[in-house]
Coordinates of N, CA and C in Angstrom, one line a residue:
M1 N 154.5 -79.6 66.6 CA 153.1 -79.5 66.9 C 152.4 -80.9 66.8
M2 N 152.8 -81.6 65.8 CA 152.2 -83.0 65.7 C 152.6 -83.8 66.9
M3 N 153.9 -83.8 67.3 CA 154.3 -84.6 68.4 C 153.6 -84.1 69.7
K4 N 153.4 -82.9 69.9 CA 152.8 -82.3 71.1 C 151.3 -82.8 71.1
F5 N 150.6 -82.8 70.0 CA 149.3 -83.2 70.0 C 149.2 -84.7 70.2
A6 N 150.1 -85.5 69.6 CA 150.1 -86.9 69.8 C 150.2 -87.3 71.3
C7 N 151.1 -86.6 72.0 CA 151.3 -86.8 73.4 C 150.0 -86.5 74.2
S8 N 149.3 -85.5 73.8 CA 148.1 -85.2 74.5 C 147.0 -86.2 74.2
L9 N 146.9 -86.6 73.0 CA 145.8 -87.5 72.6 C 146.0 -88.9 73.3
L10 N 147.2 -89.4 73.4 CA 147.3 -90.7 74.0 C 146.9 -90.7 75.4
F11 N 147.0 -89.6 76.1 CA 146.6 -89.6 77.5 C 145.1 -89.3 77.6
A12 N 144.6 -88.3 76.9 CA 143.2 -88.0 77.0 C 142.3 -89.1 76.6
L13 N 142.6 -89.8 75.6 CA 141.7 -90.8 75.1 C 141.5 -91.9 76.1
F14 N 142.6 -92.3 76.8 CA 142.4 -93.4 77.8 C 141.8 -93.0 79.1
C15 N 141.9 -91.7 79.4 CA 141.2 -91.2 80.6 C 139.7 -91.1 80.4
S16 N 139.2 -91.4 79.2 CA 137.8 -91.4 78.9 C 137.1 -92.7 78.9
L17 N 137.8 -93.8 79.3 CA 137.3 -95.1 79.4 C 136.2 -95.2 80.5
T18 N 135.3 -96.2 80.3 CA 134.4 -96.5 81.4 C 134.5 -98.0 81.7
P19 N 134.1 -98.5 82.9 CA 134.3 -99.9 83.2 C 133.6 -100.8 82.2
A20 N 132.4 -100.3 81.7 CA 131.7 -101.2 80.7 C 132.5 -101.3 79.4
L21 N 133.1 -100.2 78.9 CA 133.9 -100.3 77.7 C 135.1 -101.1 78.0
A22 N 135.7 -101.0 79.1 CA 137.0 -101.8 79.4 C 136.7 -103.2 79.4
Q23 N 135.5 -103.7 79.8 CA 135.2 -105.1 79.9 C 134.7 -105.7 78.6
D24 N 133.9 -104.9 77.8 CA 133.2 -105.4 76.7 C 133.9 -105.3 75.4
N25 N 135.0 -104.6 75.3 CA 135.7 -104.3 74.1 C 137.1 -104.9 74.1
A26 N 137.6 -105.4 72.9 CA 139.0 -105.8 72.8 C 139.8 -104.5 72.8
P27 N 141.1 -104.6 73.1 CA 141.9 -103.3 73.3 C 141.9 -102.5 72.0
D28 N 142.0 -103.0 70.9 CA 142.0 -102.2 69.6 C 140.7 -101.5 69.4
A29 N 139.6 -102.3 69.6 CA 138.2 -101.7 69.4 C 138.0 -100.5 70.4
L30 N 138.5 -100.8 71.6 CA 138.4 -99.8 72.7 C 139.1 -98.5 72.3
V31 N 140.3 -98.6 71.8 CA 141.1 -97.5 71.4 C 140.4 -96.7 70.4
R32 N 139.9 -97.4 69.4 CA 139.2 -96.7 68.3 C 138.0 -95.9 68.8
K33 N 137.1 -96.5 69.6 CA 135.9 -95.9 70.1 C 136.2 -94.7 71.0
V34 N 137.1 -94.9 71.9 CA 137.4 -93.8 72.9 C 138.1 -92.6 72.2
T35 N 139.0 -92.9 71.2 CA 139.6 -91.9 70.4 C 138.6 -91.0 69.7
D36 N 137.7 -91.7 69.1 CA 136.6 -91.0 68.3 C 135.8 -90.1 69.3
D37 N 135.5 -90.7 70.5 CA 134.7 -89.9 71.4 C 135.4 -88.6 71.9
V38 N 136.7 -88.8 72.2 CA 137.4 -87.6 72.7 C 137.6 -86.6 71.6
L39 N 137.9 -87.0 70.4 CA 138.1 -86.0 69.3 C 136.8 -85.3 69.0
T40 N 135.6 -86.0 69.1 CA 134.4 -85.4 68.9 C 134.1 -84.2 69.8
V41 N 134.5 -84.4 71.1 CA 134.3 -83.4 72.1 C 135.2 -82.2 71.7
V42 N 136.5 -82.5 71.4 CA 137.4 -81.4 71.1 C 137.0 -80.6 69.9
R43 N 136.6 -81.3 68.8 CA 136.2 -80.7 67.6 C 135.0 -79.7 67.8
Q44 N 134.1 -80.0 68.8 CA 132.9 -79.2 69.0 C 133.1 -78.1 70.0
D45 N 134.3 -78.2 70.7 CA 134.5 -77.2 71.8 C 135.5 -76.2 71.3
K46 N 135.0 -75.0 70.9 CA 135.9 -74.0 70.4 C 136.8 -73.4 71.5
E47 N 136.4 -73.4 72.7 CA 137.2 -72.9 73.8 C 138.5 -73.7 74.0
I48 N 138.3 -75.0 73.9 CA 139.5 -75.9 74.1 C 140.5 -75.7 72.9
R49 N 139.9 -75.6 71.7 CA 140.8 -75.4 70.5 C 141.4 -74.0 70.5
S50 N 140.8 -73.1 71.2 CA 141.4 -71.7 71.2 C 142.3 -71.5 72.4
G51 N 142.6 -72.6 73.2 CA 143.6 -72.5 74.2 C 143.1 -72.5 75.6
N52 N 141.8 -72.9 75.9 CA 141.3 -72.9 77.2 C 141.8 -74.2 77.9
T53 N 142.9 -74.1 78.6 CA 143.5 -75.2 79.3 C 142.6 -75.8 80.4
R54 N 141.9 -74.9 81.1 CA 141.1 -75.3 82.2 C 140.0 -76.3 81.7
K55 N 139.4 -75.9 80.6 CA 138.4 -76.8 80.0 C 139.0 -78.1 79.5
A56 N 140.2 -78.1 79.0 CA 140.8 -79.3 78.6 C 141.2 -80.2 79.8
I57 N 141.6 -79.6 80.9 CA 141.9 -80.3 82.1 C 140.6 -81.0 82.6
D58 N 139.5 -80.2 82.6 CA 138.2 -80.7 83.1 C 137.8 -81.9 82.2
L59 N 138.0 -81.9 80.9 CA 137.7 -83.0 80.0 C 138.4 -84.2 80.4
V60 N 139.7 -84.1 80.8 CA 140.5 -85.2 81.2 C 140.1 -85.7 82.6
E61 N 140.1 -84.8 83.6 CA 140.0 -85.1 85.0 C 138.7 -85.8 85.3
T62 N 137.6 -85.3 84.7 CA 136.3 -85.9 85.0 C 136.1 -87.3 84.6
K63 N 137.0 -87.8 83.7 CA 136.8 -89.2 83.2 C 137.9 -90.1 83.6
V64 N 138.8 -89.7 84.5 CA 139.9 -90.6 84.9 C 139.3 -91.7 85.9
L65 N 139.6 -92.9 85.6 CA 139.1 -94.0 86.4 C 140.2 -94.9 87.0
P66 N 139.9 -95.7 88.0 CA 141.0 -96.5 88.7 C 141.8 -97.5 87.8
Y67 N 141.2 -98.0 86.7 CA 141.9 -99.0 85.9 C 143.0 -98.3 85.1
F68 N 143.1 -97.0 85.0 CA 144.2 -96.4 84.3 C 145.4 -96.4 85.4
N69 N 146.4 -97.3 85.1 CA 147.3 -97.7 86.1 C 148.4 -96.7 86.4
F70 N 148.1 -95.6 87.1 CA 149.0 -94.6 87.5 C 150.1 -95.1 88.4
Q71 N 149.8 -96.1 89.2 CA 150.8 -96.6 90.1 C 151.9 -97.3 89.3
R72 N 151.5 -98.1 88.4 CA 152.5 -98.8 87.5 C 153.3 -97.8 86.7
M73 N 152.6 -96.8 86.1 CA 153.2 -95.8 85.3 C 154.3 -95.1 86.1
T74 N 153.9 -94.7 87.3 CA 154.9 -94.0 88.2 C 156.1 -94.9 88.5
A75 N 155.8 -96.1 88.8 CA 156.9 -97.0 89.1 C 157.9 -97.2 87.9
L76 N 157.3 -97.2 86.7 CA 158.2 -97.3 85.5 C 159.0 -96.0 85.4
A77 N 158.4 -94.9 85.6 CA 159.1 -93.6 85.5 C 160.2 -93.4 86.5
V78 N 159.9 -93.9 87.7 CA 160.9 -93.7 88.8 C 162.0 -94.8 88.7
G79 N 161.7 -95.9 88.1 CA 162.7 -97.0 87.9 C 163.1 -97.6 89.3
R80 N 164.4 -98.0 89.4 CA 164.9 -98.7 90.6 C 164.7 -97.9 91.9
D81 N 164.6 -96.6 91.8 CA 164.4 -95.8 93.0 C 163.0 -96.0 93.6
W82 N 162.1 -96.6 92.8 CA 160.8 -96.8 93.4 C 160.8 -97.7 94.6
N83 N 161.7 -98.6 94.7 CA 161.8 -99.5 95.8 C 162.4 -98.8 97.1
K84 N 162.9 -97.6 96.9 CA 163.4 -96.9 98.0 C 162.3 -96.1 98.7
A85 N 161.2 -96.0 98.1 CA 160.1 -95.1 98.6 C 159.2 -95.9 99.6
T86 N 158.7 -95.2 100.6 CA 157.8 -95.8 101.5 C 156.4 -95.9 100.9
A87 N 155.5 -96.6 101.5 CA 154.1 -96.7 100.9 C 153.5 -95.3 100.8
E88 N 153.7 -94.5 101.8 CA 153.2 -93.1 101.7 C 153.8 -92.3 100.6
Q89 N 155.1 -92.4 100.4 CA 155.8 -91.7 99.4 C 155.4 -92.2 98.0
K90 N 155.1 -93.5 97.8 CA 154.7 -94.0 96.6 C 153.3 -93.5 96.2
T91 N 152.4 -93.4 97.2 CA 151.1 -92.8 97.0 C 151.2 -91.3 96.5
R92 N 152.1 -90.6 97.2 CA 152.3 -89.1 96.9 C 152.9 -89.0 95.5
L93 N 153.9 -89.8 95.2 CA 154.5 -89.8 93.9 C 153.5 -90.1 92.8
A94 N 152.7 -91.1 92.9 CA 151.7 -91.4 91.9 C 150.7 -90.3 91.7
E95 N 150.3 -89.7 92.8 CA 149.3 -88.6 92.7 C 150.0 -87.4 92.0
E96 N 151.2 -87.0 92.3 CA 151.8 -85.9 91.7 C 152.1 -86.2 90.2
F97 N 152.5 -87.4 89.9 CA 152.8 -87.8 88.5 C 151.6 -87.8 87.7
K98 N 150.5 -88.3 88.3 CA 149.2 -88.2 87.6 C 148.8 -86.8 87.3
T99 N 148.9 -85.9 88.3 CA 148.6 -84.5 88.1 C 149.4 -83.9 87.0
L100 N 150.7 -84.2 87.0 CA 151.6 -83.7 85.9 C 151.2 -84.1 84.6
L101 N 150.8 -85.4 84.4 CA 150.4 -85.9 83.1 C 149.1 -85.2 82.7
V102 N 148.2 -85.1 83.6 CA 146.9 -84.5 83.3 C 147.1 -83.0 82.8
R103 N 147.9 -82.3 83.5 CA 148.1 -80.9 83.2 C 149.0 -80.7 81.9
T104 N 150.0 -81.5 81.8 CA 150.8 -81.4 80.6 C 150.1 -81.8 79.3
Y105 N 149.3 -82.8 79.3 CA 148.6 -83.3 78.1 C 147.3 -82.5 77.9
A106 N 146.7 -82.0 78.9 CA 145.6 -81.1 78.7 C 146.1 -79.8 78.0
N107 N 147.2 -79.3 78.4 CA 147.8 -78.1 77.7 C 148.0 -78.4 76.2
A108 N 148.5 -79.6 76.0 CA 148.8 -80.0 74.6 C 147.5 -80.3 73.8
L109 N 146.5 -80.7 74.5 CA 145.2 -81.0 73.8 C 144.7 -79.8 73.1
T110 N 145.0 -78.6 73.6 CA 144.5 -77.4 72.9 C 145.1 -77.1 71.6
S111 N 146.1 -77.9 71.2 CA 146.8 -77.7 69.9 C 146.2 -78.6 68.8
Y112 N 145.0 -79.2 69.0 CA 144.4 -80.0 68.0 C 144.1 -79.2 66.8
K113 N 144.5 -79.7 65.6 CA 144.3 -79.0 64.3 C 143.8 -80.0 63.3
D114 N 142.7 -80.7 63.6 CA 142.0 -81.6 62.6 C 142.9 -82.8 62.2
Q115 N 143.8 -83.3 63.1 CA 144.6 -84.4 62.8 C 143.7 -85.7 62.7
K116 N 144.1 -86.6 62.0 CA 143.3 -87.9 61.8 C 144.1 -89.1 62.4
I117 N 143.4 -90.1 62.8 CA 144.0 -91.2 63.4 C 143.8 -92.4 62.5
V118 N 144.9 -93.1 62.2 CA 144.9 -94.3 61.4 C 145.2 -95.5 62.4
Y119 N 144.3 -96.5 62.3 CA 144.4 -97.6 63.2 C 145.1 -98.8 62.5
K120 N 146.1 -99.4 63.2 CA 146.8 -100.5 62.6 C 146.2 -101.8 63.0
P121 N 146.3 -102.9 62.2 CA 145.7 -104.2 62.7 C 146.3 -104.7 63.9
T122 N 145.5 -105.2 64.8 CA 146.0 -105.7 66.1 C 145.5 -107.2 66.3
K123 N 146.4 -108.1 66.6 CA 146.1 -109.4 66.9 C 146.0 -109.7 68.4
V124 N 144.9 -110.0 68.9 CA 144.7 -110.3 70.3 C 144.2 -111.7 70.5
Q125 N 144.9 -112.5 71.2 CA 144.5 -113.9 71.5 C 143.7 -113.9 72.9
P126 N 142.8 -114.8 73.0 CA 142.0 -114.9 74.2 C 142.8 -115.0 75.5
D127 N 143.9 -115.6 75.4 CA 144.7 -115.8 76.7 C 145.8 -114.7 76.8
D128 N 145.8 -113.7 76.0 CA 146.8 -112.6 76.1 C 146.6 -111.8 77.4
S129 N 147.7 -111.5 78.1 CA 147.6 -110.7 79.3 C 148.2 -109.3 79.0
S130 N 148.8 -109.1 77.9 CA 149.3 -107.8 77.5 C 149.2 -107.7 76.0
V131 N 149.2 -106.4 75.5 CA 149.0 -106.2 74.1 C 149.5 -104.8 73.7
V132 N 149.9 -104.6 72.5 CA 150.3 -103.3 72.0 C 149.3 -103.0 70.9
V133 N 148.7 -101.8 71.0 CA 147.8 -101.3 70.0 C 148.5 -100.2 69.3
R134 N 148.6 -100.3 68.0 CA 149.3 -99.3 67.2 C 148.4 -98.4 66.4
T135 N 148.7 -97.1 66.4 CA 148.0 -96.1 65.6 C 149.0 -95.1 65.1
E136 N 148.5 -94.3 64.2 CA 149.3 -93.1 63.7 C 148.4 -91.9 63.7
V137 N 149.1 -90.8 64.1 CA 148.4 -89.4 64.0 C 148.9 -88.8 62.7
V138 N 147.9 -88.5 61.8 CA 148.3 -88.0 60.5 C 147.7 -86.6 60.3
Q139 N 148.5 -85.7 59.7 CA 148.0 -84.4 59.3 C 148.7 -84.0 58.0
P140 N 147.9 -83.6 57.0 CA 148.5 -83.2 55.7 C 149.7 -82.2 55.8
G141 N 150.7 -82.5 55.1 CA 151.9 -81.7 55.2 C 152.9 -81.9 56.3
S142 N 152.5 -82.9 57.2 CA 153.4 -83.3 58.3 C 153.7 -84.8 58.3
Q143 N 154.8 -85.2 58.8 CA 155.1 -86.6 58.9 C 154.2 -87.3 60.0
A144 N 153.7 -88.4 59.7 CA 152.8 -89.2 60.6 C 153.6 -89.5 61.9
V145 N 152.9 -89.5 63.0 CA 153.5 -89.8 64.3 C 152.9 -91.1 64.8
Q146 N 153.7 -92.1 65.0 CA 153.3 -93.4 65.4 C 153.1 -93.4 67.0
L147 N 151.9 -94.0 67.4 CA 151.6 -94.1 68.8 C 151.4 -95.6 69.1
D148 N 152.1 -96.2 70.0 CA 152.0 -97.6 70.4 C 151.5 -97.6 71.9
Y149 N 150.3 -98.1 72.1 CA 149.7 -98.1 73.4 C 149.9 -99.5 74.0
E150 N 150.5 -99.5 75.2 CA 150.8 -100.8 75.9 C 149.8 -101.0 77.0
L151 N 149.1 -102.1 76.9 CA 148.1 -102.4 77.9 C 148.3 -103.7 78.5
A152 N 147.9 -103.9 79.8 CA 148.0 -105.2 80.5 C 146.6 -105.5 81.0
K153 N 146.3 -106.7 81.1 CA 144.9 -107.2 81.5 C 145.0 -107.5 83.0
Q154 N 144.1 -106.9 83.8 CA 143.9 -107.2 85.2 C 142.5 -107.7 85.4
G155 N 142.4 -109.0 85.6 CA 141.0 -109.6 85.6 C 140.4 -109.5 84.2
D156 N 139.2 -108.8 84.2 CA 138.6 -108.6 82.9 C 138.8 -107.2 82.3
V157 N 139.7 -106.4 82.9 CA 139.8 -105.0 82.6 C 141.2 -104.8 82.0
W158 N 141.3 -104.1 80.8 CA 142.6 -103.7 80.2 C 143.0 -102.4 80.8
Q159 N 144.2 -102.3 81.3 CA 144.8 -101.1 81.9 C 146.0 -100.6 81.0
V160 N 146.0 -99.3 80.8 CA 147.1 -98.7 80.1 C 148.2 -98.4 81.1
Y161 N 149.4 -98.8 80.7 CA 150.6 -98.6 81.6 C 151.7 -97.8 80.9
D162 N 151.7 -97.7 79.6 CA 152.7 -96.9 78.9 C 152.3 -96.7 77.5
V163 N 152.8 -95.7 76.9 CA 152.6 -95.4 75.5 C 153.9 -94.9 74.9
R164 N 154.2 -95.4 73.7 CA 155.4 -95.0 73.0 C 155.0 -94.0 71.8
V165 N 155.7 -92.9 71.8 CA 155.5 -91.9 70.7 C 156.7 -92.0 69.8
A166 N 156.5 -92.4 68.6 CA 157.7 -92.5 67.6 C 158.7 -93.4 68.3
G167 N 158.3 -94.4 69.0 CA 159.3 -95.4 69.5 C 159.8 -95.0 70.9
V168 N 159.4 -93.8 71.4 CA 160.0 -93.4 72.7 C 158.9 -93.5 73.8
S169 N 159.2 -94.2 74.9 CA 158.3 -94.3 76.0 C 158.0 -93.0 76.7
L170 N 156.8 -92.6 76.8 CA 156.5 -91.3 77.5 C 156.7 -91.5 79.0
V171 N 156.5 -92.7 79.5 CA 156.7 -92.9 80.9 C 158.2 -92.9 81.3
T172 N 158.9 -93.8 80.7 CA 160.3 -93.9 81.0 C 161.2 -92.8 80.6
N173 N 160.6 -91.9 79.7 CA 161.3 -90.7 79.3 C 161.6 -89.8 80.4
Y174 N 160.9 -89.9 81.5 CA 161.1 -89.1 82.7 C 162.2 -89.7 83.6
R175 N 162.6 -90.9 83.3 CA 163.4 -91.6 84.3 C 164.8 -90.9 84.6
D176 N 165.5 -90.4 83.6 CA 166.8 -89.8 83.9 C 166.6 -88.6 84.8
T177 N 165.6 -87.8 84.5 CA 165.4 -86.6 85.4 C 165.0 -87.0 86.8
F178 N 164.1 -88.0 86.9 CA 163.7 -88.4 88.2 C 164.9 -89.0 89.0
S179 N 165.7 -89.8 88.3 CA 166.9 -90.4 89.0 C 167.8 -89.4 89.5
Q180 N 168.1 -88.4 88.7 CA 169.0 -87.3 89.1 C 168.5 -86.6 90.3
E181 N 167.2 -86.3 90.4 CA 166.6 -85.6 91.5 C 166.7 -86.5 92.8
V182 N 166.4 -87.8 92.6 CA 166.5 -88.7 93.8 C 167.9 -88.7 94.3
R183 N 168.9 -88.8 93.4 CA 170.3 -88.8 93.9 C 170.7 -87.5 94.6
S184 N 170.1 -86.4 94.2 CA 170.5 -85.1 94.8 C 169.7 -84.8 96.1
N185 N 168.4 -85.2 96.0 CA 167.5 -84.7 97.1 C 166.6 -85.8 97.7
G186 N 166.8 -87.0 97.3 CA 166.0 -88.1 97.8 C 164.6 -88.2 97.2
I187 N 163.8 -89.1 97.7 CA 162.4 -89.3 97.2 C 161.6 -88.1 97.5
D188 N 161.7 -87.5 98.7 CA 161.0 -86.3 99.1 C 161.3 -85.2 98.2
G189 N 162.6 -85.1 97.7 CA 163.0 -84.1 96.8 C 162.2 -84.2 95.4
L190 N 162.1 -85.5 95.0 CA 161.4 -85.7 93.7 C 159.9 -85.3 93.9
I191 N 159.3 -85.7 95.0 CA 157.9 -85.3 95.3 C 157.8 -83.8 95.2
A192 N 158.7 -83.1 95.9 CA 158.7 -81.6 95.9 C 158.8 -81.0 94.5
M193 N 159.7 -81.6 93.7 CA 160.0 -81.2 92.3 C 158.7 -81.3 91.5
L194 N 158.0 -82.4 91.6 CA 156.8 -82.7 90.8 C 155.7 -81.7 91.3
G195 N 155.6 -81.5 92.6 CA 154.6 -80.5 93.1 C 154.9 -79.1 92.6
K196 N 156.1 -78.7 92.6 CA 156.5 -77.4 92.1 C 156.1 -77.2 90.6
R197 N 156.4 -78.3 89.8 CA 156.1 -78.2 88.4 C 154.6 -78.2 88.2
N198 N 153.8 -78.9 89.0 CA 152.4 -78.9 88.9 C 151.8 -77.5 89.2
R199 N 152.4 -76.8 90.2 CA 151.9 -75.5 90.5 C 152.3 -74.5 89.4
E200 N 153.4 -74.7 88.8 CA 153.8 -73.8 87.7 C 152.8 -74.0 86.5
L201 N 152.5 -75.2 86.2 CA 151.5 -75.5 85.1 C 150.2 -74.9 85.4
Q202 N 149.8 -75.0 86.7 CA 148.5 -74.5 87.1 C 148.5 -73.0 87.0
A203 N 149.5 -72.4 87.4 CA 149.6 -70.9 87.3 C 149.6 -70.4 85.9
G204 N 150.1 -71.2 85.0 CA 150.1 -70.8 83.6 C 148.9 -71.2 82.7
S205 N 147.9 -71.9 83.4 CA 146.8 -72.4 82.7 C 145.9 -71.2 82.2
K206 N 145.4 -71.4 81.1 CA 144.4 -70.4 80.5 C 143.0 -70.8 80.8
S207 N 142.1 -69.9 81.2 CA 140.7 -70.3 81.5 C 139.8 -69.3 80.7

């Protein structure tokens, strides 16, 4: 349960960024503010906490913005096979992977049970182009789950491109499955597989 919630939190909180926040805050301050904002919504919404996946999806989808780097996330997940894809296939892969993440973590967001977030000290230098922001998800009676957020700076905007849960990359964790699908059925087969999974998640969503 703790791991499931941690996975949902890491995605939902960064989908709540705004351009102003991304430009005016250091990465660690940004993580703290957006986490608090997202959890405030979830705490106050009884329908989300009672399993309304549709409302959880709406909470995520309405706040997704371009600086959340789904293209880079998808490339990391696909690995070396990414270079085999055409421009059109890359666009379709990124869209399907984004939809998968939204639906998967919106489902998990409904498992919130008053977990608390502990923020670790982060050192960011003015000339840094990448940074790791470390937090922990804590709940009494359960072992804390560490979340490491990996961000890269594009111009004046920090973009999330990966998160590690208990040391495991959520993005590259898909790589073996994706590689096997590409070997068996090509890039189009991977796109079809993601589309099928998204339809299954949609069909199982509670509203």
